[in-house]
């Protein structure tokens, strides 16, 4: 039963990442969010293949999994997420050079930080501070997402605002649990934790897309009727 739930959670994250990532690119031209969503989906696909192929720690899929994980935790679902959402909160439109540069930073961060995965935080001080960095980056991103939810609420998109708040809180809980608070009732492979994490990350992809769409549509309505004052984001 646990394995089936894990599989469903991973498939959900893969679907949400590729489907909504493509929608970000095709519908809104938002390559920051679109490509990051696809990175998350690729991470899920790699994790699935690694699990189904025997979960060999010497496999290249094992190293790739840690790289993709570090990529998103350090820069992807932090800096890239914030920059991508700023297109609807601040009408920010980064240049192609900025897009390439920020993904380059994410690649470098992923390559460097992947080496600290699996280290004992009690004896490896560098690994401990890397784990702290992941949590701090998540918390700072959560602050922006709280602001994003407020903008949604002020725009009249109250349901997306509530869901944004809930899924962000769930994501922060996963980030805290990841390295510092392992579930005492979990198995050696942390099946319960990873099932919850994959389900949460997939739901974040779904919820943030719909929230982005709501704020984008609100901005478009204001642009079409600039004299309108009710429901503005001021």
PDB file of C-alpha atoms in Angstrom:
ATOM      1  CA  UNK A   1       0.000   0.000   0.000  1.00  0.00           C
ATOM      2  CA  UNK A   2       2.799   2.435   0.900  1.00  0.00           C
ATOM      3  CA  UNK A   3       4.586   1.725  -2.362  1.00  0.00           C
ATOM      4  CA  UNK A   4       1.395   2.340  -4.369  1.00  0.00           C
ATOM      5  CA  UNK A   5       0.833   5.699  -2.661  1.00  0.00           C
ATOM      6  CA  UNK A   6       4.451   6.641  -3.302  1.00  0.00           C
ATOM      7  CA  UNK A   7       4.047   5.792  -6.982  1.00  0.00           C
ATOM      8  CA  UNK A   8       0.836   7.822  -7.261  1.00  0.00           C
ATOM      9  CA  UNK A   9       2.434  10.813  -5.536  1.00  0.00           C
ATOM     10  CA  UNK A  10       5.425  10.695  -7.881  1.00  0.00           C
ATOM     11  CA  UNK A  11       3.235  10.365 -10.975  1.00  0.00           C
ATOM     12  CA  UNK A  12       1.162  13.324  -9.769  1.00  0.00           C
ATOM     13  CA  UNK A  13       4.286  15.467  -9.407  1.00  0.00           C
ATOM     14  CA  UNK A  14       5.547  14.402 -12.834  1.00  0.00           C
ATOM     15  CA  UNK A  15       2.221  15.238 -14.465  1.00  0.00           C
ATOM     16  CA  UNK A  16       1.867  18.599 -12.698  1.00  0.00           C
ATOM     17  CA  UNK A  17       5.427  19.590 -13.566  1.00  0.00           C
ATOM     18  CA  UNK A  18       5.300  18.817 -17.277  1.00  0.00           C
ATOM     19  CA  UNK A  19       1.671  19.826 -17.871  1.00  0.00           C
ATOM     20  CA  UNK A  20       1.680  23.151 -16.041  1.00  0.00           C
ATOM     21  CA  UNK A  21       5.268  23.883 -16.985  1.00  0.00           C
ATOM     22  CA  UNK A  22       4.285  23.688 -20.637  1.00  0.00           C
ATOM     23  CA  UNK A  23       1.264  25.885 -19.953  1.00  0.00           C
ATOM     24  CA  UNK A  24       3.474  28.519 -18.296  1.00  0.00           C
ATOM     25  CA  UNK A  25       5.600  28.658 -21.433  1.00  0.00           C
ATOM     26  CA  UNK A  26       2.950  28.376 -24.112  1.00  0.00           C
ATOM     27  CA  UNK A  27       0.231  30.519 -22.525  1.00  0.00           C
ATOM     28  CA  UNK A  28       2.265  33.141 -20.666  1.00  0.00           C
ATOM     29  CA  UNK A  29       5.758  32.982 -22.135  1.00  0.00           C
ATOM     30  CA  UNK A  30       7.100  32.481 -18.600  1.00  0.00           C
ATOM     31  CA  UNK A  31      10.207  30.399 -19.169  1.00  0.00           C
ATOM     32  CA  UNK A  32      11.444  30.775 -15.599  1.00  0.00           C
ATOM     33  CA  UNK A  33       8.442  29.006 -14.107  1.00  0.00           C
ATOM     34  CA  UNK A  34       7.840  26.744 -17.081  1.00  0.00           C
ATOM     35  CA  UNK A  35      11.341  25.314 -17.167  1.00  0.00           C
ATOM     36  CA  UNK A  36      11.584  25.022 -13.380  1.00  0.00           C
ATOM     37  CA  UNK A  37       8.301  23.110 -13.300  1.00  0.00           C
ATOM     38  CA  UNK A  38       9.795  20.765 -15.915  1.00  0.00           C
ATOM     39  CA  UNK A  39      12.961  20.367 -13.843  1.00  0.00           C
ATOM     40  CA  UNK A  40      10.783  19.242 -10.947  1.00  0.00           C
ATOM     41  CA  UNK A  41       8.962  16.811 -13.248  1.00  0.00           C
ATOM     42  CA  UNK A  42      12.273  15.487 -14.577  1.00  0.00           C
ATOM     43  CA  UNK A  43      13.434  14.989 -10.998  1.00  0.00           C
ATOM     44  CA  UNK A  44      10.291  12.970 -10.320  1.00  0.00           C
ATOM     45  CA  UNK A  45      10.780  10.910 -13.487  1.00  0.00           C
ATOM     46  CA  UNK A  46      14.385  10.204 -12.566  1.00  0.00           C
ATOM     47  CA  UNK A  47      13.397   9.266  -9.011  1.00  0.00           C
ATOM     48  CA  UNK A  48      10.774   6.889 -10.375  1.00  0.00           C
ATOM     49  CA  UNK A  49      13.197   5.208 -12.785  1.00  0.00           C
ATOM     50  CA  UNK A  50      15.818   4.884 -10.052  1.00  0.00           C
ATOM     51  CA  UNK A  51      13.299   3.296  -7.661  1.00  0.00           C
ATOM     52  CA  UNK A  52      11.954   0.876 -10.275  1.00  0.00           C
ATOM     53  CA  UNK A  53      15.459  -0.117 -11.413  1.00  0.00           C
ATOM     54  CA  UNK A  54      16.467  -1.323  -7.968  1.00  0.00           C
ATOM     55  CA  UNK A  55      17.467   1.871  -6.170  1.00  0.00           C
ATOM     56  CA  UNK A  56      21.185   1.279  -6.738  1.00  0.00           C
ATOM     57  CA  UNK A  57      23.314   3.909  -4.976  1.00  0.00           C
ATOM     58  CA  UNK A  58      26.033   3.458  -7.612  1.00  0.00           C
ATOM     59  CA  UNK A  59      23.641   4.319 -10.438  1.00  0.00           C
ATOM     60  CA  UNK A  60      24.016   7.545 -12.417  1.00  0.00           C
ATOM     61  CA  UNK A  61      20.326   8.095 -11.664  1.00  0.00           C
ATOM     62  CA  UNK A  62      21.217   8.309  -7.975  1.00  0.00           C
ATOM     63  CA  UNK A  63      23.706  11.126  -8.590  1.00  0.00           C
ATOM     64  CA  UNK A  64      21.285  12.871 -10.946  1.00  0.00           C
ATOM     65  CA  UNK A  65      18.550  12.707  -8.313  1.00  0.00           C
ATOM     66  CA  UNK A  66      20.711  14.555  -5.789  1.00  0.00           C
ATOM     67  CA  UNK A  67      21.760  17.135  -8.375  1.00  0.00           C
ATOM     68  CA  UNK A  68      18.161  17.900  -9.379  1.00  0.00           C
ATOM     69  CA  UNK A  69      17.108  18.009  -5.740  1.00  0.00           C
ATOM     70  CA  UNK A  70      19.846  20.517  -4.882  1.00  0.00           C
ATOM     71  CA  UNK A  71      19.061  22.512  -8.049  1.00  0.00           C
ATOM     72  CA  UNK A  72      15.457  23.125  -7.000  1.00  0.00           C
ATOM     73  CA  UNK A  73      15.914  23.441  -3.247  1.00  0.00           C
ATOM     74  CA  UNK A  74      18.747  25.957  -3.573  1.00  0.00           C
ATOM     75  CA  UNK A  75      17.624  28.129  -6.502  1.00  0.00           C
ATOM     76  CA  UNK A  76      14.696  26.638  -8.431  1.00  0.00           C
ATOM     77  CA  UNK A  77      11.778  26.696  -6.001  1.00  0.00           C
ATOM     78  CA  UNK A  78      13.268  29.739  -4.316  1.00  0.00           C
ATOM     79  CA  UNK A  79      14.868  32.453  -6.473  1.00  0.00           C
ATOM     80  CA  UNK A  80      13.495  31.243  -9.821  1.00  0.00           C
ATOM     81  CA  UNK A  81      10.016  30.825  -8.349  1.00  0.00           C
ATOM     82  CA  UNK A  82      10.036  34.358  -6.930  1.00  0.00           C
ATOM     83  CA  UNK A  83      11.374  35.897 -10.146  1.00  0.00           C
ATOM     84  CA  UNK A  84       8.778  34.029 -12.184  1.00  0.00           C
ATOM     85  CA  UNK A  85       5.866  35.119  -9.990  1.00  0.00           C
ATOM     86  CA  UNK A  86       7.072  38.720 -10.110  1.00  0.00           C
ATOM     87  CA  UNK A  87       5.786  38.848 -13.672  1.00  0.00           C
ATOM     88  CA  UNK A  88       2.248  39.128 -12.258  1.00  0.00           C
ATOM     89  CA  UNK A  89       3.051  40.877  -8.974  1.00  0.00           C
ATOM     90  CA  UNK A  90       5.438  43.517 -10.338  1.00  0.00           C
ATOM     91  CA  UNK A  91       5.102  43.066 -14.136  1.00  0.00           C
ATOM     92  CA  UNK A  92       8.746  42.017 -14.140  1.00  0.00           C
ATOM     93  CA  UNK A  93       9.974  40.727 -17.508  1.00  0.00           C
ATOM     94  CA  UNK A  94      13.533  39.409 -17.297  1.00  0.00           C
ATOM     95  CA  UNK A  95      15.657  39.358 -20.420  1.00  0.00           C
ATOM     96  CA  UNK A  96      16.820  36.145 -22.061  1.00  0.00           C
ATOM     97  CA  UNK A  97      20.241  36.795 -20.559  1.00  0.00           C
ATOM     98  CA  UNK A  98      18.781  36.935 -17.057  1.00  0.00           C
ATOM     99  CA  UNK A  99      16.856  33.688 -17.655  1.00  0.00           C
ATOM    100  CA  UNK A 100      20.015  31.932 -18.832  1.00  0.00           C
ATOM    101  CA  UNK A 101      22.110  33.373 -15.997  1.00  0.00           C
ATOM    102  CA  UNK A 102      19.756  32.334 -13.195  1.00  0.00           C
ATOM    103  CA  UNK A 103      19.510  28.779 -14.534  1.00  0.00           C
ATOM    104  CA  UNK A 104      23.294  28.757 -14.827  1.00  0.00           C
ATOM    105  CA  UNK A 105      23.520  29.695 -11.148  1.00  0.00           C
ATOM    106  CA  UNK A 106      21.064  26.903 -10.326  1.00  0.00           C
ATOM    107  CA  UNK A 107      23.183  24.364 -12.234  1.00  0.00           C
ATOM    108  CA  UNK A 108      26.361  25.431 -10.440  1.00  0.00           C
ATOM    109  CA  UNK A 109      24.572  25.333  -7.082  1.00  0.00           C
ATOM    110  CA  UNK A 110      23.176  21.878  -7.832  1.00  0.00           C
ATOM    111  CA  UNK A 111      26.588  20.507  -8.824  1.00  0.00           C
ATOM    112  CA  UNK A 112      28.245  21.912  -5.725  1.00  0.00           C
ATOM    113  CA  UNK A 113      25.571  21.176  -3.118  1.00  0.00           C
ATOM    114  CA  UNK A 114      24.750  17.613  -4.217  1.00  0.00           C
ATOM    115  CA  UNK A 115      27.929  16.369  -2.505  1.00  0.00           C
ATOM    116  CA  UNK A 116      26.446  17.128   0.923  1.00  0.00           C
ATOM    117  CA  UNK A 117      23.408  14.867   0.564  1.00  0.00           C
ATOM    118  CA  UNK A 118      23.354  11.945   2.920  1.00  0.00           C
ATOM    119  CA  UNK A 119      26.026  13.345   5.242  1.00  0.00           C
ATOM    120  CA  UNK A 120      25.563  13.127   8.999  1.00  0.00           C
ATOM    121  CA  UNK A 121      24.505  16.588  10.141  1.00  0.00           C
ATOM    122  CA  UNK A 122      25.834  15.886  13.646  1.00  0.00           C
ATOM    123  CA  UNK A 123      29.400  15.299  12.481  1.00  0.00           C
ATOM    124  CA  UNK A 124      29.659  17.137   9.155  1.00  0.00           C
ATOM    125  CA  UNK A 125      29.468  20.862   9.865  1.00  0.00           C
ATOM    126  CA  UNK A 126      29.407  21.821   6.181  1.00  0.00           C
ATOM    127  CA  UNK A 127      26.426  19.538   5.543  1.00  0.00           C
ATOM    128  CA  UNK A 128      24.660  21.019   8.573  1.00  0.00           C
ATOM    129  CA  UNK A 129      24.989  24.560   7.251  1.00  0.00           C
ATOM    130  CA  UNK A 130      23.891  23.481   3.789  1.00  0.00           C
ATOM    131  CA  UNK A 131      20.734  22.044   5.368  1.00  0.00           C
ATOM    132  CA  UNK A 132      20.251  25.311   7.249  1.00  0.00           C
ATOM    133  CA  UNK A 133      20.657  27.206   3.969  1.00  0.00           C
ATOM    134  CA  UNK A 134      17.909  25.121   2.356  1.00  0.00           C
ATOM    135  CA  UNK A 135      15.522  25.902   5.212  1.00  0.00           C
ATOM    136  CA  UNK A 136      16.348  29.622   5.254  1.00  0.00           C
ATOM    137  CA  UNK A 137      15.906  29.842   1.473  1.00  0.00           C
ATOM    138  CA  UNK A 138      12.526  28.129   1.806  1.00  0.00           C
ATOM    139  CA  UNK A 139      11.418  30.446   4.616  1.00  0.00           C
ATOM    140  CA  UNK A 140      12.410  33.571   2.670  1.00  0.00           C
ATOM    141  CA  UNK A 141      10.506  32.266  -0.337  1.00  0.00           C
ATOM    142  CA  UNK A 142       7.508  31.590   1.902  1.00  0.00           C
ATOM    143  CA  UNK A 143       7.537  35.252   2.942  1.00  0.00           C
ATOM    144  CA  UNK A 144       7.221  36.285  -0.704  1.00  0.00           C
ATOM    145  CA  UNK A 145       4.508  33.679  -1.255  1.00  0.00           C
ATOM    146  CA  UNK A 146       2.580  35.137   1.680  1.00  0.00           C
ATOM    147  CA  UNK A 147       2.775  38.500  -0.091  1.00  0.00           C
ATOM    148  CA  UNK A 148       1.683  36.778  -3.314  1.00  0.00           C
ATOM    149  CA  UNK A 149      -1.323  35.297  -1.491  1.00  0.00           C
ATOM    150  CA  UNK A 150      -2.205  38.745  -0.145  1.00  0.00           C
ATOM    151  CA  UNK A 151      -2.143  40.163  -3.652  1.00  0.00           C
ATOM    152  CA  UNK A 152      -4.490  37.403  -4.743  1.00  0.00           C
ATOM    153  CA  UNK A 153      -6.833  38.113  -1.825  1.00  0.00           C
ATOM    154  CA  UNK A 154      -6.885  41.838  -2.596  1.00  0.00           C
ATOM    155  CA  UNK A 155      -7.631  41.023  -6.221  1.00  0.00           C
ATOM    156  CA  UNK A 156     -10.724  39.090  -5.183  1.00  0.00           C
ATOM    157  CA  UNK A 157      -9.155  35.682  -5.904  1.00  0.00           C
ATOM    158  CA  UNK A 158      -9.747  34.456  -2.368  1.00  0.00           C
ATOM    159  CA  UNK A 159      -9.841  30.736  -3.065  1.00  0.00           C
ATOM    160  CA  UNK A 160      -6.464  30.709  -4.880  1.00  0.00           C
ATOM    161  CA  UNK A 161      -5.093  32.894  -2.073  1.00  0.00           C
ATOM    162  CA  UNK A 162      -6.178  30.386   0.576  1.00  0.00           C
ATOM    163  CA  UNK A 163      -4.808  27.427  -1.369  1.00  0.00           C
ATOM    164  CA  UNK A 164      -1.538  29.269  -1.954  1.00  0.00           C
ATOM    165  CA  UNK A 165      -1.190  29.804   1.791  1.00  0.00           C
ATOM    166  CA  UNK A 166      -2.012  26.194   2.618  1.00  0.00           C
ATOM    167  CA  UNK A 167       0.293  24.597   0.071  1.00  0.00           C
ATOM    168  CA  UNK A 168       3.115  26.978   0.990  1.00  0.00           C
ATOM    169  CA  UNK A 169       2.749  25.996   4.648  1.00  0.00           C
ATOM    170  CA  UNK A 170       2.838  22.332   3.619  1.00  0.00           C
ATOM    171  CA  UNK A 171       5.971  22.946   1.523  1.00  0.00           C
ATOM    172  CA  UNK A 172       7.720  24.654   4.429  1.00  0.00           C
ATOM    173  CA  UNK A 173       6.805  21.735   6.698  1.00  0.00           C
ATOM    174  CA  UNK A 174       8.396  19.354   4.190  1.00  0.00           C
ATOM    175  CA  UNK A 175      11.514  21.560   4.036  1.00  0.00           C
ATOM    176  CA  UNK A 176      11.872  21.509   7.829  1.00  0.00           C
ATOM    177  CA  UNK A 177      11.250  17.773   8.037  1.00  0.00           C
ATOM    178  CA  UNK A 178      13.593  16.913   5.173  1.00  0.00           C
ATOM    179  CA  UNK A 179      16.879  17.126   7.069  1.00  0.00           C
ATOM    180  CA  UNK A 180      16.100  18.046  10.659  1.00  0.00           C
ATOM    181  CA  UNK A 181      12.993  16.184  11.772  1.00  0.00           C
ATOM    182  CA  UNK A 182      12.767  12.684  10.245  1.00  0.00           C
ATOM    183  CA  UNK A 183       9.511  10.907  10.973  1.00  0.00           C
ATOM    184  CA  UNK A 184      10.133   8.386  13.782  1.00  0.00           C
ATOM    185  CA  UNK A 185       7.519   5.987  12.425  1.00  0.00           C
ATOM    186  CA  UNK A 186       8.889   5.950   8.869  1.00  0.00           C
ATOM    187  CA  UNK A 187      10.836   3.085   7.309  1.00  0.00           C
ATOM    188  CA  UNK A 188      14.518   3.080   6.358  1.00  0.00           C
ATOM    189  CA  UNK A 189      13.767   4.382   2.866  1.00  0.00           C
ATOM    190  CA  UNK A 190      11.613   7.239   4.271  1.00  0.00           C
ATOM    191  CA  UNK A 191       8.725   6.096   2.096  1.00  0.00           C
ATOM    192  CA  UNK A 192       6.083   8.002   4.057  1.00  0.00           C
ATOM    193  CA  UNK A 193       8.081  11.227   4.002  1.00  0.00           C
ATOM    194  CA  UNK A 194       8.850  11.069   0.295  1.00  0.00           C
ATOM    195  CA  UNK A 195       5.240  10.240  -0.507  1.00  0.00           C
ATOM    196  CA  UNK A 196       4.122  13.344   1.390  1.00  0.00           C
ATOM    197  CA  UNK A 197       6.890  15.432  -0.188  1.00  0.00           C
ATOM    198  CA  UNK A 198       6.130  14.372  -3.760  1.00  0.00           C
ATOM    199  CA  UNK A 199       2.403  14.927  -3.261  1.00  0.00           C
ATOM    200  CA  UNK A 200       3.080  18.382  -1.782  1.00  0.00           C
ATOM    201  CA  UNK A 201       5.484  19.448  -4.530  1.00  0.00           C
ATOM    202  CA  UNK A 202       3.062  18.310  -7.227  1.00  0.00           C
ATOM    203  CA  UNK A 203       0.221  20.199  -5.551  1.00  0.00           C
ATOM    204  CA  UNK A 204       2.397  23.305  -5.316  1.00  0.00           C
ATOM    205  CA  UNK A 205       2.917  23.151  -9.076  1.00  0.00           C
ATOM    206  CA  UNK A 206      -0.834  22.919  -9.640  1.00  0.00           C
ATOM    207  CA  UNK A 207      -1.859  25.566  -7.097  1.00  0.00           C
ATOM    208  CA  UNK A 208       0.786  28.133  -8.022  1.00  0.00           C
ATOM    209  CA  UNK A 209      -0.154  27.846 -11.691  1.00  0.00           C
ATOM    210  CA  UNK A 210      -3.815  28.517 -10.971  1.00  0.00           C
ATOM    211  CA  UNK A 211      -2.910  31.374  -8.629  1.00  0.00           C
ATOM    212  CA  UNK A 212      -0.639  32.866 -11.288  1.00  0.00           C
ATOM    213  CA  UNK A 213      -3.451  32.581 -13.821  1.00  0.00           C
ATOM    214  CA  UNK A 214      -5.873  34.353 -11.487  1.00  0.00           C
ATOM    215  CA  UNK A 215      -3.537  37.294 -10.931  1.00  0.00           C
ATOM    216  CA  UNK A 216      -2.623  37.444 -14.624  1.00  0.00           C
ATOM    217  CA  UNK A 217      -6.299  37.607 -15.583  1.00  0.00           C
ATOM    218  CA  UNK A 218      -6.893  40.298 -12.971  1.00  0.00           C
ATOM    219  CA  UNK A 219      -4.043  42.383 -14.367  1.00  0.00           C
ATOM    220  CA  UNK A 220      -5.343  41.896 -17.898  1.00  0.00           C
ATOM    221  CA  UNK A 221      -8.807  43.090 -16.823  1.00  0.00           C
ATOM    222  CA  UNK A 222      -7.297  46.208 -15.252  1.00  0.00           C
ATOM    223  CA  UNK A 223      -5.295  46.906 -18.397  1.00  0.00           C
ATOM    224  CA  UNK A 224      -8.447  46.583 -20.506  1.00  0.00           C
ATOM    225  CA  UNK A 225     -10.361  48.944 -18.189  1.00  0.00           C
ATOM    226  CA  UNK A 226      -7.801  51.241 -16.521  1.00  0.00           C
ATOM    227  CA  UNK A 227     -10.471  53.446 -14.894  1.00  0.00           C
ATOM    228  CA  UNK A 228     -11.749  50.525 -12.859  1.00  0.00           C
ATOM    229  CA  UNK A 229     -11.006  50.917  -9.155  1.00  0.00           C
ATOM    230  CA  UNK A 230     -12.912  48.090  -7.482  1.00  0.00           C
ATOM    231  CA  UNK A 231     -10.736  45.069  -6.644  1.00  0.00           C
ATOM    232  CA  UNK A 232      -7.454  46.722  -7.550  1.00  0.00           C
ATOM    233  CA  UNK A 233      -4.194  45.512  -6.056  1.00  0.00           C
ATOM    234  CA  UNK A 234      -3.251  48.837  -4.524  1.00  0.00           C
TER     235      UNK A 234
END
